[in-house]
Amino acid sequence: MEDLEIKGESGVFYIPTVHLNASTGECEISGESYLEDTDEFYNTIIKWIEQYVQEVKNAITFNFRLTYFNTSSSRGILDVLRALKKFEDDGGSVTINWYYPDDDDSIAEEAEDYMKSTGLEINMFSFEPED
């Protein structure tokens, strides 16, 4: 199984950086998410998770380190979390780490909403974003 790497970009739209490592199960989405085709972007991540669950079946740690995301990205993130919850419900080991800017409580509140919506436990950590 291949790793999934997406280089983040900023301009008119903001594409987050994605590192999904098939051999270690370490996964991260970071940066800002304000995309032209949000569904396609997040469906690519969900398909990778589904393939990982079928082929690798090892523990997965998913780190979200987003400094901004819009409403359509929020729905995509929720779908990613639902895919991870399905893996957990099927006996897989899932760790979710949510890093939020220490000056932005709204991103922390989003994680709390995701916990309620999915039933996943999400570890929350504040960080100081780089300029």
GROMACS .gro file of C-alpha atoms in nm, residues 2-107:
model
  106
    2GLU     CA    1   0.125   0.346  -0.089
    3ASP     CA    2   0.157   0.645   0.142
    4LEU     CA    3  -0.059   0.945   0.058
    5GLU     CA    4   0.122   1.278   0.038
    6ILE     CA    5  -0.045   1.604  -0.060
    7LYS     CA    6   0.163   1.921  -0.059
    8GLY     CA    7  -0.020   2.211   0.099
    9GLU     CA    8  -0.080   2.524  -0.106
   10SER     CA    9  -0.208   2.870  -0.029
   11GLY     CA   10  -0.350   3.121  -0.272
   12VAL     CA   11  -0.710   3.179  -0.374
   13PHE     CA   12  -0.784   2.842  -0.211
   14TYR     CA   13  -0.597   2.677   0.073
   15ILE     CA   14  -0.505   2.310   0.049
   16PRO     CA   15  -0.383   2.146   0.369
   17THR     CA   16  -0.071   1.933   0.379
   18VAL     CA   17  -0.147   1.562   0.412
   19HIS     CA   18   0.090   1.284   0.521
   20LEU     CA   19  -0.067   0.939   0.553
   21ASN     CA   20   0.197   0.673   0.624
   22ALA     CA   21   0.089   0.316   0.547
   23SER     CA   22   0.385   0.149   0.720
   24THR     CA   23   0.359   0.336   1.053
   25GLY     CA   24  -0.012   0.429   1.062
   26GLU     CA   25   0.090   0.787   1.142
   27CYS     CA   26  -0.133   1.035   0.962
   28GLU     CA   27  -0.156   1.413   0.967
   29ILE     CA   28  -0.355   1.690   0.805
   30SER     CA   29  -0.211   2.036   0.872
   31GLY     CA   30  -0.244   2.394   0.758
   32GLU     CA   31  -0.558   2.561   0.626
   33SER     CA   32  -0.846   2.392   0.447
   34TYR     CA   33  -1.046   2.615   0.217
   35LEU     CA   34  -1.080   2.416  -0.104
   36GLU     CA   35  -1.243   2.442  -0.442
   37ASP     CA   36  -1.346   2.073  -0.443
   38THR     CA   37  -1.369   1.971  -0.081
   39ASP     CA   38  -1.555   1.645  -0.144
   40GLU     CA   39  -1.293   1.513  -0.385
   41PHE     CA   40  -1.008   1.609  -0.150
   42TYR     CA   41  -1.151   1.447   0.162
   43ASN     CA   42  -1.286   1.144  -0.029
   44THR     CA   43  -0.926   1.072  -0.135
   45ILE     CA   44  -0.830   1.058   0.234
   46ILE     CA   45  -1.132   0.841   0.322
   47LYS     CA   46  -1.052   0.596   0.039
   48TRP     CA   47  -0.694   0.570   0.170
   49ILE     CA   48  -0.826   0.495   0.521
   50GLU     CA   49  -1.064   0.231   0.383
   51GLN     CA   50  -0.779   0.067   0.191
   52TYR     CA   51  -0.556   0.083   0.501
   53VAL     CA   52  -0.827  -0.085   0.709
   54GLN     CA   53  -0.864  -0.364   0.451
   55GLU     CA   54  -0.496  -0.424   0.372
   56VAL     CA   55  -0.286  -0.316   0.669
   57LYS     CA   56  -0.522  -0.333   0.969
   58ASN     CA   57  -0.261  -0.192   1.211
   59ALA     CA   58  -0.319   0.084   1.465
   60ILE     CA   59  -0.370   0.430   1.321
   61THR     CA   60  -0.286   0.766   1.477
   62PHE     CA   61  -0.447   1.062   1.307
   63ASN     CA   62  -0.323   1.412   1.388
   64PHE     CA   63  -0.528   1.713   1.289
   65ARG     CA   64  -0.321   2.033   1.303
   66LEU     CA   65  -0.540   2.281   1.121
   67THR     CA   66  -0.526   2.655   1.177
   68TYR     CA   67  -0.839   2.725   0.972
   69PHE     CA   68  -1.107   2.532   0.787
   70ASN     CA   69  -1.433   2.636   0.629
   71THR     CA   70  -1.776   2.475   0.661
   72SER     CA   71  -1.739   2.237   0.367
   73SER     CA   72  -1.401   2.125   0.501
   74SER     CA   73  -1.562   2.068   0.840
   75ARG     CA   74  -1.804   1.823   0.677
   76GLY     CA   75  -1.509   1.649   0.509
   77ILE     CA   76  -1.323   1.622   0.839
   78LEU     CA   77  -1.636   1.476   1.001
   79ASP     CA   78  -1.651   1.214   0.724
   80VAL     CA   79  -1.283   1.125   0.786
   81LEU     CA   80  -1.359   1.086   1.156
   82ARG     CA   81  -1.660   0.865   1.076
   83ALA     CA   82  -1.435   0.639   0.865
   84LEU     CA   83  -1.193   0.616   1.159
   85LYS     CA   84  -1.483   0.541   1.397
   86LYS     CA   85  -1.597   0.257   1.172
   87PHE     CA   86  -1.244   0.109   1.189
   88GLU     CA   87  -1.251   0.145   1.569
   89ASP     CA   88  -1.597  -0.015   1.590
   90ASP     CA   89  -1.464  -0.307   1.384
   91GLY     CA   90  -1.188  -0.365   1.641
   92GLY     CA   91  -0.915  -0.138   1.507
   93SER     CA   92  -0.697   0.078   1.729
   94VAL     CA   93  -0.749   0.448   1.658
   95THR     CA   94  -0.588   0.750   1.826
   96ILE     CA   95  -0.706   1.097   1.728
   97ASN     CA   96  -0.497   1.399   1.826
   98TRP     CA   97  -0.646   1.743   1.765
   99TYR     CA   98  -0.401   2.033   1.773
  100TYR     CA   99  -0.561   2.375   1.781
  101PRO     CA  100  -0.404   2.723   1.782
  102ASP     CA  101  -0.379   2.844   2.142
  103ASP     CA  102  -0.553   3.167   2.041
  104ASP     CA  103  -0.850   3.003   1.864
  105ASP     CA  104  -1.108   2.840   2.089
  106SER     CA  105  -1.348   2.787   1.799
  107ILE     CA  106  -1.124   2.514   1.651
   0.00000   0.00000   0.00000
